PDB file of C-alpha atoms and ligand atoms in Angstrom:
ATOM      1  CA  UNK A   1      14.086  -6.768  -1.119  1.00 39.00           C
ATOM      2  CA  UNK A   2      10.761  -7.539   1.225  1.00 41.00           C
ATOM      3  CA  UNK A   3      11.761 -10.218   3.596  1.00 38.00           C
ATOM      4  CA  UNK A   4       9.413 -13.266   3.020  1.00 36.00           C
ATOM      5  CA  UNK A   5      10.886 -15.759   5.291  1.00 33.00           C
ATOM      6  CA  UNK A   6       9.647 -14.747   8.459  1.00 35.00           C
ATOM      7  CA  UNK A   7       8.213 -16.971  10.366  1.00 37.00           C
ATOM      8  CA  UNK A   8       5.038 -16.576  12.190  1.00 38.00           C
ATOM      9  CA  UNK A   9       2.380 -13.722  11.085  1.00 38.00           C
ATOM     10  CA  UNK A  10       2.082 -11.902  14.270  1.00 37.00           C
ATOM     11  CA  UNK A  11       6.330 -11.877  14.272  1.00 37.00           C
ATOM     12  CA  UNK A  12       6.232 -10.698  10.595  1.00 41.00           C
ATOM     13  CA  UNK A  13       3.706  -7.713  11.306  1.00 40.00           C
ATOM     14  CA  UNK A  14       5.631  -6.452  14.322  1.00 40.00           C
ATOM     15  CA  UNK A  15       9.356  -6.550  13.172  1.00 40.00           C
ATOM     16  CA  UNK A  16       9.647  -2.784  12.466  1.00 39.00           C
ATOM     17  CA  UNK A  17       8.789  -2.499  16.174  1.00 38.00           C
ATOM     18  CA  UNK A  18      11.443  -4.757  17.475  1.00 35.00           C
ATOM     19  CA  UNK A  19      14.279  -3.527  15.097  1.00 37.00           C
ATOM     20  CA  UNK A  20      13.409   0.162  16.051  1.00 37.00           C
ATOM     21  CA  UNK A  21      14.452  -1.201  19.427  1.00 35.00           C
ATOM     22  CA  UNK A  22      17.524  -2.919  18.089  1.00 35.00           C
ATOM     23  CA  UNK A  23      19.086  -1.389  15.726  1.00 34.00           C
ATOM     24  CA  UNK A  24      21.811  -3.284  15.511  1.00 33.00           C
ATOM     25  CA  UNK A  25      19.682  -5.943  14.397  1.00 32.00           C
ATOM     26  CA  UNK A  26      19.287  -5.691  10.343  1.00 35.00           C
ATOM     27  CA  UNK A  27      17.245  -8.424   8.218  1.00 34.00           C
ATOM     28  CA  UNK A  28      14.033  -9.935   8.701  1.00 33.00           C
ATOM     29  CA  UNK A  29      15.146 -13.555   9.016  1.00 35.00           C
ATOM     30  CA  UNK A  30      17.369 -12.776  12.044  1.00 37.00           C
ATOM     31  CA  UNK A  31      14.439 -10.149  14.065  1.00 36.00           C
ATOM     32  CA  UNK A  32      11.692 -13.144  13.419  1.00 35.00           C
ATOM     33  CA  UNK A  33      13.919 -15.889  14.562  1.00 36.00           C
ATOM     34  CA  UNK A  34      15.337 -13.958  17.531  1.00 38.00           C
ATOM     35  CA  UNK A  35      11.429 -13.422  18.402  1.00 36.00           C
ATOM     36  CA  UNK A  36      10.043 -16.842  17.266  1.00 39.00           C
ATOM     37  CA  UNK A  37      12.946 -18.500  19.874  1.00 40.00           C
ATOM     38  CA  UNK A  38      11.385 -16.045  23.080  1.00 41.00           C
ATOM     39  CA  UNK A  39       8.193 -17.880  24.245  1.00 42.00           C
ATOM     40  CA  UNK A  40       8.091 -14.733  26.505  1.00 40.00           C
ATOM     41  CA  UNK A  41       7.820 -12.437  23.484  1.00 38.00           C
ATOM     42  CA  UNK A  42       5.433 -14.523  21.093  1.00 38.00           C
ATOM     43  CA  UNK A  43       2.585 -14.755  24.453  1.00 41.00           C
ATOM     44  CA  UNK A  44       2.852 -11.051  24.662  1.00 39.00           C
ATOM     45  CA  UNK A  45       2.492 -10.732  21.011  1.00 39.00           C
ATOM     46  CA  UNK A  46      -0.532 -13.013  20.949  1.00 39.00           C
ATOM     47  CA  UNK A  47      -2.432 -10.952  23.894  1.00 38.00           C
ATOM     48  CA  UNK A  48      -1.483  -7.829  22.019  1.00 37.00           C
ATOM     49  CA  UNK A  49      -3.472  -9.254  18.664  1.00 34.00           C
ATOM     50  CA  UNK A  50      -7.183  -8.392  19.570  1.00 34.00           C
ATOM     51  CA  UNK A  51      -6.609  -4.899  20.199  1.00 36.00           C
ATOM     52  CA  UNK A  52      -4.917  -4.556  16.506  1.00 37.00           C
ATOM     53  CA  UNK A  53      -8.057  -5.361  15.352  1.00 36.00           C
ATOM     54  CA  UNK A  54     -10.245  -3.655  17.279  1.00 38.00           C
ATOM     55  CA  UNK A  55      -8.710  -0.830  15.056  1.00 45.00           C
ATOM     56  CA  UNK A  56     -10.353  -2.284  11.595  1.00 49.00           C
ATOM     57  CA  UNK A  57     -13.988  -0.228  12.987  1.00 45.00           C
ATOM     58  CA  UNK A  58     -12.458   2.596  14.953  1.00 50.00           C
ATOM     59  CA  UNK A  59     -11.210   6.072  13.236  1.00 58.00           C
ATOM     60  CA  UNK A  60      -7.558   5.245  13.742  1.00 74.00           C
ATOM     61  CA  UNK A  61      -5.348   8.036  12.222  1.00 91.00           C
ATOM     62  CA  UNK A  62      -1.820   8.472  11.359  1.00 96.00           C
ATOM     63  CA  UNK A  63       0.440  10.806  12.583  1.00 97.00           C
ATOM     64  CA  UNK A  64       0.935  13.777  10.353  1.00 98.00           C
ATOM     65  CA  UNK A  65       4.813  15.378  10.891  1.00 98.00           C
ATOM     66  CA  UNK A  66       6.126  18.824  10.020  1.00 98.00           C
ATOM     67  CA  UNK A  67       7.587  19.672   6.766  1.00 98.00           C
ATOM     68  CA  UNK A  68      11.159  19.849   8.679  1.00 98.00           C
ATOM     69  CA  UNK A  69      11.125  15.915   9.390  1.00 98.00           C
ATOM     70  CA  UNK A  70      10.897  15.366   6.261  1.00 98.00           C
ATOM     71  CA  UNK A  71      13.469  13.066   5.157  1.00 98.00           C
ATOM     72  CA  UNK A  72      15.813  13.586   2.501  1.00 97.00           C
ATOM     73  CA  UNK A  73      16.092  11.206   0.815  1.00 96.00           C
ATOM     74  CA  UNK A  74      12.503   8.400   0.810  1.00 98.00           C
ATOM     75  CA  UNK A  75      14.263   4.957   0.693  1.00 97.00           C
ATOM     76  CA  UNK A  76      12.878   2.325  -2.010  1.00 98.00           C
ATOM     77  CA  UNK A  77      11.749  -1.004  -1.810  1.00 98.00           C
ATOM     78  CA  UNK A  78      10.336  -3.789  -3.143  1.00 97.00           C
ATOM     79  CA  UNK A  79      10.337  -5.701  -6.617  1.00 98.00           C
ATOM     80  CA  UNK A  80      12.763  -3.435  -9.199  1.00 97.00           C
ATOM     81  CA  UNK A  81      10.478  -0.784 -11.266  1.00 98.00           C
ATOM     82  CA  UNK A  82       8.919  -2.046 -14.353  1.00 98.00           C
ATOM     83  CA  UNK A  83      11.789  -2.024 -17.098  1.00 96.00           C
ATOM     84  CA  UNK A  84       8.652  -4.043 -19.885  1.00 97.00           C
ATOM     85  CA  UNK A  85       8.156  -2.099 -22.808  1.00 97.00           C
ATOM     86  CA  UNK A  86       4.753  -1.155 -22.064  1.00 97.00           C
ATOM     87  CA  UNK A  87       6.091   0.573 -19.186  1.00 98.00           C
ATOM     88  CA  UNK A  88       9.183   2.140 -20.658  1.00 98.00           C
ATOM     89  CA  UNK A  89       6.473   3.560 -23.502  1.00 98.00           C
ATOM     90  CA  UNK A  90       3.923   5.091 -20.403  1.00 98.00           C
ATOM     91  CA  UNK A  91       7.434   6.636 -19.190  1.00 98.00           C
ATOM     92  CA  UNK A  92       8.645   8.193 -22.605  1.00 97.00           C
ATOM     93  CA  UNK A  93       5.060   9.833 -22.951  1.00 96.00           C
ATOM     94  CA  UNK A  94       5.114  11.149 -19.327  1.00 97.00           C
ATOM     95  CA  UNK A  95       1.896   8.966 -18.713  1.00 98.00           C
ATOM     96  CA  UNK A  96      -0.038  10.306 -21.501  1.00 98.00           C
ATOM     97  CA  UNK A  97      -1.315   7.070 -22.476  1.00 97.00           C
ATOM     98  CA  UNK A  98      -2.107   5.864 -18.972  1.00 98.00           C
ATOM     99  CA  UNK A  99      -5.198   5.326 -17.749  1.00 98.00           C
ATOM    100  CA  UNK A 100      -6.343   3.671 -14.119  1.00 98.00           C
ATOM    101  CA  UNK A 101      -9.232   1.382 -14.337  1.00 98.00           C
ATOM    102  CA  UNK A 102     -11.610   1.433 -11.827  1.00 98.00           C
ATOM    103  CA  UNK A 103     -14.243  -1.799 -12.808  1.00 98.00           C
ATOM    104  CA  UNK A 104     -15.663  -4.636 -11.211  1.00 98.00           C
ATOM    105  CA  UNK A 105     -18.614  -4.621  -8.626  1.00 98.00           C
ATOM    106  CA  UNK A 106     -19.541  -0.762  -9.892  1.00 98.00           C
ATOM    107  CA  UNK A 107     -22.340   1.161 -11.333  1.00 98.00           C
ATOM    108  CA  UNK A 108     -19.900   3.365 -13.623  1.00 98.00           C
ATOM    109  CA  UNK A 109     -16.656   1.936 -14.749  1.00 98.00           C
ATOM    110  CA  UNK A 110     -13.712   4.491 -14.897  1.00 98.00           C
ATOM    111  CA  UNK A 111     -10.582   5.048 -17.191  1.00 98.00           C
ATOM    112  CA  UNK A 112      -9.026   8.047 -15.640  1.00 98.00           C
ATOM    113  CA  UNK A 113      -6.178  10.116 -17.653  1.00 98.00           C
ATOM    114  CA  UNK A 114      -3.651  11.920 -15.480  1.00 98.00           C
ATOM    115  CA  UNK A 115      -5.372  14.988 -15.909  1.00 98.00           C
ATOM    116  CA  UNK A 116      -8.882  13.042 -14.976  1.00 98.00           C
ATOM    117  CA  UNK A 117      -7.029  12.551 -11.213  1.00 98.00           C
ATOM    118  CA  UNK A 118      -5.820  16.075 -11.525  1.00 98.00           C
ATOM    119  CA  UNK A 119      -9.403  17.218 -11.239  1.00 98.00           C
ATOM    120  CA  UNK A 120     -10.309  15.392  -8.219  1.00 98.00           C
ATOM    121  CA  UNK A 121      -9.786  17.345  -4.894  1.00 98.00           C
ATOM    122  CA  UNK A 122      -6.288  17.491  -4.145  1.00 98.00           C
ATOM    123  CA  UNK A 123      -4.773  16.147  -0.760  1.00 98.00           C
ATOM    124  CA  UNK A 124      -1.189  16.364   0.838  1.00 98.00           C
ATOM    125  CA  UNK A 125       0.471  14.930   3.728  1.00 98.00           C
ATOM    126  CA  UNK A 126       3.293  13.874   5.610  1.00 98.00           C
ATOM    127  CA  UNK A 127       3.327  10.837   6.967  1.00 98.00           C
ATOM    128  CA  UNK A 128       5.941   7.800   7.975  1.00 98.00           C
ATOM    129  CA  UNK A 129       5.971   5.057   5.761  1.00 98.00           C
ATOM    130  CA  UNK A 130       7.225   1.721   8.373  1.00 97.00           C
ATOM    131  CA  UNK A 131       8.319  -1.252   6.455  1.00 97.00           C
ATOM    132  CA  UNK A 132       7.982  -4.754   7.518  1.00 96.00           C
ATOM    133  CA  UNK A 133      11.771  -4.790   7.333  1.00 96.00           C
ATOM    134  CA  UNK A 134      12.720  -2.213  10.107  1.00 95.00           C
ATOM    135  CA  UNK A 135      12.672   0.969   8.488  1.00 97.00           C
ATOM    136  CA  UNK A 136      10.552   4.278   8.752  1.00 98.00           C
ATOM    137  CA  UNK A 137      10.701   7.290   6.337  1.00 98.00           C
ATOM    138  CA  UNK A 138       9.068  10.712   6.431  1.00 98.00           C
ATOM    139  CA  UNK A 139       7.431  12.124   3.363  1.00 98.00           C
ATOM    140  CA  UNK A 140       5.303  14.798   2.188  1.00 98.00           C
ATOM    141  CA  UNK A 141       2.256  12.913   0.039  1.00 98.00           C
ATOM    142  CA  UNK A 142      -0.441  14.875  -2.593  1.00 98.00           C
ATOM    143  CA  UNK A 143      -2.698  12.932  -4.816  1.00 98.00           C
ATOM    144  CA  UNK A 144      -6.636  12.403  -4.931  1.00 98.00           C
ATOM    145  CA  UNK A 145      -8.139  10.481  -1.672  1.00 98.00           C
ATOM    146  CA  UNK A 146      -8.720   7.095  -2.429  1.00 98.00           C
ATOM    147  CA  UNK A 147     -12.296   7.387  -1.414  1.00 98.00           C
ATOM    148  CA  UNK A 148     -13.354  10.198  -4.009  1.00 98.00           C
ATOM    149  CA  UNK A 149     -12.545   8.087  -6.816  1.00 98.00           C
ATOM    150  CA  UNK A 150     -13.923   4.758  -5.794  1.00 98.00           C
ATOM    151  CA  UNK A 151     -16.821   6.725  -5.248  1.00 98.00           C
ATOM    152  CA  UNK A 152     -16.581   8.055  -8.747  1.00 98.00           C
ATOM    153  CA  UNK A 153     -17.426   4.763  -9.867  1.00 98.00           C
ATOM    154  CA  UNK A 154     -20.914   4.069  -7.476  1.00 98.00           C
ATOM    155  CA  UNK A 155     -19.600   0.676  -5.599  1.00 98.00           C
ATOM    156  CA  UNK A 156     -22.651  -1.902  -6.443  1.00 98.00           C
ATOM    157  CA  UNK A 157     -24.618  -3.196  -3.007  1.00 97.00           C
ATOM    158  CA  UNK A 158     -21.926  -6.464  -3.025  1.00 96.00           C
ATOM    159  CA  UNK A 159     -18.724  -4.555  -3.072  1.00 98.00           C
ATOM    160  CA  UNK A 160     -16.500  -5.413  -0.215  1.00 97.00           C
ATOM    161  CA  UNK A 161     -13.162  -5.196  -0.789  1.00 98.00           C
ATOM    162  CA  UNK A 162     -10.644  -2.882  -3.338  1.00 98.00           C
ATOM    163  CA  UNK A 163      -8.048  -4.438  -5.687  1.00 98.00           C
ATOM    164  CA  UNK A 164      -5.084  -2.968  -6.521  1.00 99.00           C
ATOM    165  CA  UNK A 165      -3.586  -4.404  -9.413  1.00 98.00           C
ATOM    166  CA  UNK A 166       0.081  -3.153  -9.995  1.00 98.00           C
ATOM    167  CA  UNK A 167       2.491  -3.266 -13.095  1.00 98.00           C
ATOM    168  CA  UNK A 168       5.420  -5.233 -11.834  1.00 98.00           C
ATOM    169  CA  UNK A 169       5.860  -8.574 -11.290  1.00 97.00           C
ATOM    170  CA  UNK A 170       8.057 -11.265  -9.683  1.00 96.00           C
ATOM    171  CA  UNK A 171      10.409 -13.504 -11.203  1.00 94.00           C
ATOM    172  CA  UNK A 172       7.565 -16.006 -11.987  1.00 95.00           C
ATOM    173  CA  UNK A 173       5.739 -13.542 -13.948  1.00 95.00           C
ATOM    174  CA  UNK A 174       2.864 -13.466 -10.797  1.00 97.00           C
ATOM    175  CA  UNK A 175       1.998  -9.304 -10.739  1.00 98.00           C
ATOM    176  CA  UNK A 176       1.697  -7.515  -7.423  1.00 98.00           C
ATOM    177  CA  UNK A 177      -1.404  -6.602  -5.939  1.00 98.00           C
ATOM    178  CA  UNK A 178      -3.071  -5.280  -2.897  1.00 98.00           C
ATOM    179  CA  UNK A 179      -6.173  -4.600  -1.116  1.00 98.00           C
ATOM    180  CA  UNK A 180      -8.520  -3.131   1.310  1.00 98.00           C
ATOM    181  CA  UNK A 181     -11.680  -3.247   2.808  1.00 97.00           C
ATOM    182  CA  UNK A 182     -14.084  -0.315   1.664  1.00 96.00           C
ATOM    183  CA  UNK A 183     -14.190   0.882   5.292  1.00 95.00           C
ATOM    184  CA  UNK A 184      -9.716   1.499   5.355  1.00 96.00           C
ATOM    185  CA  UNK A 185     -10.693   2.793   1.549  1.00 97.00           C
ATOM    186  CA  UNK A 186     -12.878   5.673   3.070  1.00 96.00           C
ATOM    187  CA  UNK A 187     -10.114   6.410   5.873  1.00 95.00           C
ATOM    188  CA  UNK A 188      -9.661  10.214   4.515  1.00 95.00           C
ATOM    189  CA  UNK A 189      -5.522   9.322   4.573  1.00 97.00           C
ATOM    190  CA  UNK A 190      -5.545   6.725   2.134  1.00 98.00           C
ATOM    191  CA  UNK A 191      -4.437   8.354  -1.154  1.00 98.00           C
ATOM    192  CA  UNK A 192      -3.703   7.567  -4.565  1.00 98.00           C
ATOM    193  CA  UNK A 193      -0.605   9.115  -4.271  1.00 99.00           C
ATOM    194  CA  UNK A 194       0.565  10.980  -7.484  1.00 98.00           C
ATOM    195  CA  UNK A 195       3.421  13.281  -6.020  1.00 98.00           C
ATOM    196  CA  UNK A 196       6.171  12.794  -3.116  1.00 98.00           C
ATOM    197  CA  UNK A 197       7.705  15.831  -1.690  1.00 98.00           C
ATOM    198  CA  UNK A 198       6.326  18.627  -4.144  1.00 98.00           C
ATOM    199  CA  UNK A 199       7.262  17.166  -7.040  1.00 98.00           C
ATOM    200  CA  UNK A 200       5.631  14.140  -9.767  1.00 98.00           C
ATOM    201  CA  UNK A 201       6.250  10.914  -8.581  1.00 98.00           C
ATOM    202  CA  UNK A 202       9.170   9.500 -10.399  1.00 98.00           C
ATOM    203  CA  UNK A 203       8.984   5.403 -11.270  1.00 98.00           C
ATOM    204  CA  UNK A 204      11.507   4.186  -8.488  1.00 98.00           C
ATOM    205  CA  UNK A 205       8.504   4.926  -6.244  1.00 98.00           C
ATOM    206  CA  UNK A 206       5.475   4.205  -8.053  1.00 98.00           C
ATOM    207  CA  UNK A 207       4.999   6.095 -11.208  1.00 98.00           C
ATOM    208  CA  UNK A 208       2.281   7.469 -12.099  1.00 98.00           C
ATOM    209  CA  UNK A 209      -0.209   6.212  -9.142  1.00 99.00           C
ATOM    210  CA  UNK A 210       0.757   4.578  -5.883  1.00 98.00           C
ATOM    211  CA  UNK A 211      -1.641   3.635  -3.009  1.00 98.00           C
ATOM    212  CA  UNK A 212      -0.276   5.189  -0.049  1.00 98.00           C
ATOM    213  CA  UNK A 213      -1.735   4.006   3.164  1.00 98.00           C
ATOM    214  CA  UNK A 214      -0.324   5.514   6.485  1.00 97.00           C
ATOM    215  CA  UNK A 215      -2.283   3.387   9.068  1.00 96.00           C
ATOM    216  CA  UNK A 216      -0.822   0.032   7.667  1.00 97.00           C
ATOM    217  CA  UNK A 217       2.893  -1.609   6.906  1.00 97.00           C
ATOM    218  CA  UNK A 218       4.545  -0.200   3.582  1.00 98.00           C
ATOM    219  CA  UNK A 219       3.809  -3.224   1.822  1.00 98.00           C
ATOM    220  CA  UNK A 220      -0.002  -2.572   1.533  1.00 98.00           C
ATOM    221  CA  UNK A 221       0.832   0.988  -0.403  1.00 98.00           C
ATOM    222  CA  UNK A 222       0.909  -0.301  -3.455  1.00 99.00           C
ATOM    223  CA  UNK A 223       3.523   1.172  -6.314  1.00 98.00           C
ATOM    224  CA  UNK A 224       2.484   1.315 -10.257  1.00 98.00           C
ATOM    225  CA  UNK A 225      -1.385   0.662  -9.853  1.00 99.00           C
ATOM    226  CA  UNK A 226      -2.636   0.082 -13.046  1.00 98.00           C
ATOM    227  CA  UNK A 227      -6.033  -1.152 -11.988  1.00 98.00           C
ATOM    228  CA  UNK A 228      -8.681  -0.942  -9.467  1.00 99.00           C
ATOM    229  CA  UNK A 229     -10.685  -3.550  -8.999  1.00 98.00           C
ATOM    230  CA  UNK A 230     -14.085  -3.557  -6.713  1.00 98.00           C
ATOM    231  CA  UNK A 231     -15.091  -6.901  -5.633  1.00 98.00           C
ATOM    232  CA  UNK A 232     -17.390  -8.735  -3.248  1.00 97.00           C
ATOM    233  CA  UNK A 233     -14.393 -11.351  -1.879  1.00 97.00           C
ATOM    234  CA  UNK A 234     -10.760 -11.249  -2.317  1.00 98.00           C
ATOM    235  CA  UNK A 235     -10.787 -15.462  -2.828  1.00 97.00           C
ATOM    236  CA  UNK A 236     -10.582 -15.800  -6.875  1.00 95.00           C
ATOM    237  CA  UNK A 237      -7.879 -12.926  -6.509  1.00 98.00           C
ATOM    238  CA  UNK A 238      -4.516 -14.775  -7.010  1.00 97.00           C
ATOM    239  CA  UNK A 239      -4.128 -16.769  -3.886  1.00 97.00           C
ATOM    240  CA  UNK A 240      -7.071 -15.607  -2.322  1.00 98.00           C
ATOM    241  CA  UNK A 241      -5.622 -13.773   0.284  1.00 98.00           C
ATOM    242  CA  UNK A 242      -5.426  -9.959  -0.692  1.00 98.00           C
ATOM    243  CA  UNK A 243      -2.133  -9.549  -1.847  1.00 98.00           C
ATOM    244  CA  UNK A 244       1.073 -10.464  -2.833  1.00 98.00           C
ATOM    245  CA  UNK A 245       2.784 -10.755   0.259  1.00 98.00           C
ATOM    246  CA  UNK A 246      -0.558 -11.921   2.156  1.00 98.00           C
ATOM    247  CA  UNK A 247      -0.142 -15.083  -0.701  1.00 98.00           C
ATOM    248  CA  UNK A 248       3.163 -15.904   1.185  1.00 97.00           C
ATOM    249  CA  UNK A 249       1.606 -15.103   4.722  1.00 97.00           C
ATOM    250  CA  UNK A 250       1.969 -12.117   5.770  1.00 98.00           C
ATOM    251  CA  UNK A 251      -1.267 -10.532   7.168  1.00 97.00           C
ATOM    252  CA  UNK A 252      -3.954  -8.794   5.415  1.00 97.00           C
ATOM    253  CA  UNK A 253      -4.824  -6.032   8.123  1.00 96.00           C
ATOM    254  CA  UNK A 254      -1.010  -4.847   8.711  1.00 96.00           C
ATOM    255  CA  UNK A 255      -2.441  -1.787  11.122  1.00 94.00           C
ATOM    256  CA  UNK A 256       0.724  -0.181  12.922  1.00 91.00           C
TER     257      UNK A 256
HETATM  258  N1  MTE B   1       3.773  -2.764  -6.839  1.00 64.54           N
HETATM  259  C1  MTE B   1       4.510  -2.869  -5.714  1.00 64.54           C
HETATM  260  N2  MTE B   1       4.169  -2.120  -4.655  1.00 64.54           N
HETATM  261  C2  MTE B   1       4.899  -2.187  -3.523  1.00 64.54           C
HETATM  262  C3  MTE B   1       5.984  -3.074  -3.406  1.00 64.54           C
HETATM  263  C4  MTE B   1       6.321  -3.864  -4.530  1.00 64.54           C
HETATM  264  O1  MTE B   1       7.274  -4.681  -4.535  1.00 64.54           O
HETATM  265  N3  MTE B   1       5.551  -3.732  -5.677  1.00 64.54           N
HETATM  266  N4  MTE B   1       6.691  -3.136  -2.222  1.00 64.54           N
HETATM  267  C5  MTE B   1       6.023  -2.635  -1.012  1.00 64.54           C
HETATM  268  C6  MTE B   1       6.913  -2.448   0.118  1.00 64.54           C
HETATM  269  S1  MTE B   1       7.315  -3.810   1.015  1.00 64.54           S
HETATM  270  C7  MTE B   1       7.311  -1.211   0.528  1.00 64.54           C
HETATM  271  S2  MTE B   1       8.219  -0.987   1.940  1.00 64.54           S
HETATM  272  C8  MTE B   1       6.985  -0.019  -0.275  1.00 64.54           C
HETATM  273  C9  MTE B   1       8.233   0.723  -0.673  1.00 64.54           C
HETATM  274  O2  MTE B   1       7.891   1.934  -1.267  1.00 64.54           O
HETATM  275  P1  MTE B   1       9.035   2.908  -1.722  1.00 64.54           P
HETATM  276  O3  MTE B   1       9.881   2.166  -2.724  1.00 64.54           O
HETATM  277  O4  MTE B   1       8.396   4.109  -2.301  1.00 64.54           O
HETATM  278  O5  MTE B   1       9.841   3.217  -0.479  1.00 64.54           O
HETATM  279  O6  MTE B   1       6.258  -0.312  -1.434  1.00 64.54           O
HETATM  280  C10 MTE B   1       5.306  -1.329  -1.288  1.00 64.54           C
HETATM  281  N5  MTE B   1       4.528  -1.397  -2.495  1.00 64.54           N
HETATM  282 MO1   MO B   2       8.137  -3.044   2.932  1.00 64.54          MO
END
């Protein structure tokens, strides 16, 4: 499971980087309290916070890796796949019936079939995904850049931000989402991921469509999108803060 007791946003953002150091250390609770408790750590943290975000306007790029670091097997994480009937029924048809809204602040609402993303451009590559938790894995991504389809749909003079609106949910019933700003949408590595490592994504990560975003923490790559949303502010959007996670406090610009 996502850790969502950390404490502190700037700790929670920059755990992977101080359990890569430690490996010994597992678990968020223990990496954010070990860093809350060093005043020595949390001022060098704080100076380190502007230049994060002097990131949002640059061209920042991930790394791309050869096919031979790929890892074997790509860890999962995160709330358990959908096991709703709805889902279970998108499954048995192999996706047939699914269809990925694109609506809100747009000139020309979308409902793309499978074969609808097939026809976009095609995109792979390998990239690390970094969880908040500690962990990095290596994987070879193809799907449709995010940025092809949102422009599909002619974003209206207003539109801001991108809502991704995912299938599972949390024991309360409250569905997880994500989002970005239309400038990370246009980065030309942010996919809508359809396929890890040569073959069709299978549901433990994500089936049919996952947002995969290589400059940010794993938690903004989004599993099971079912919807995306254009919108002028993220504030009616759940808890107003841009995602699931972000709800509990974890920060909206997670750049690594
Ligand atoms: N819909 C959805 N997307 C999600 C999550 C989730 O719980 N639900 N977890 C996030 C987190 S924290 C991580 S690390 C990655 C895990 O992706 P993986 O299972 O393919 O490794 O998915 C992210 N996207
Ligand atoms: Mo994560």
């Amino acid at each position: 499971m996502v850790c969502g007791e950390a404490s502190g946003e700037i700790v929670k953002r920059r755990i992977f980087i101080a359990s890569t150091a430690s490996a010994t250390l597992t678990g968020c609770g223990a990496i954010g309290t070990a860093l809350n408790n060093n005043a020595g750590v949390r001022s060098i943290l704080g100076a380190a916070e502007p230049f994060d975000y002097a990131l949002i306007g640059g061209d920042h790029r991930a790394r791309e890796y050869p096919k031979s670091d790929i890892a074997p097997v790509f860890r999962t994480n995160g709330f358990p796949t959908p096991t709703d009937s709805a889902y279970r029924a998108l499954t048995a048809s192999h996706f047939a019936a699914y269809r990925l809204l694109v609506d809100g602040a747009v000139e020309r609402p979308l409902a793309l079939r499978m074969t609808d993303i097939a026809r976009f451009p095609q995109t792979t590559q390998i990239t690390r995904h970094d969880c908040v938790e500690g962990w990095s894995v290596i994987g070879e991504w193809s799907g449709v850049r995010l940025w092809h389809v949102i422009a599909a749909a002619v974003p209206q003079h207003d539109a801001r931000f991108v809502v991704f609106h995912c299938m599972d949910r949390d024991d309360m019933g409250v569905h997880y989402y994500e989002s970005l700003d239309l400038h990370q949408a246009r980065y030309p590595q942010t996919l809508l991921a359809t396929h890890l490592n040569g073959k069709i994504l299978d549901p433990d990560h994500g089936a049919p469509v996952r947002l995969r975003v290589p400059t940010q923490l794993g938690y903004k790559s989004a599993k099971w999108v079912k919807r995306i949303e254009i919108i002028g502010s993220l504030s009616r959007i759940a808890g107003g803060h841009g995602g699931y996670w972000e709800d509990q406090g974890y920060e909206w610009y997670a750049g690594i």
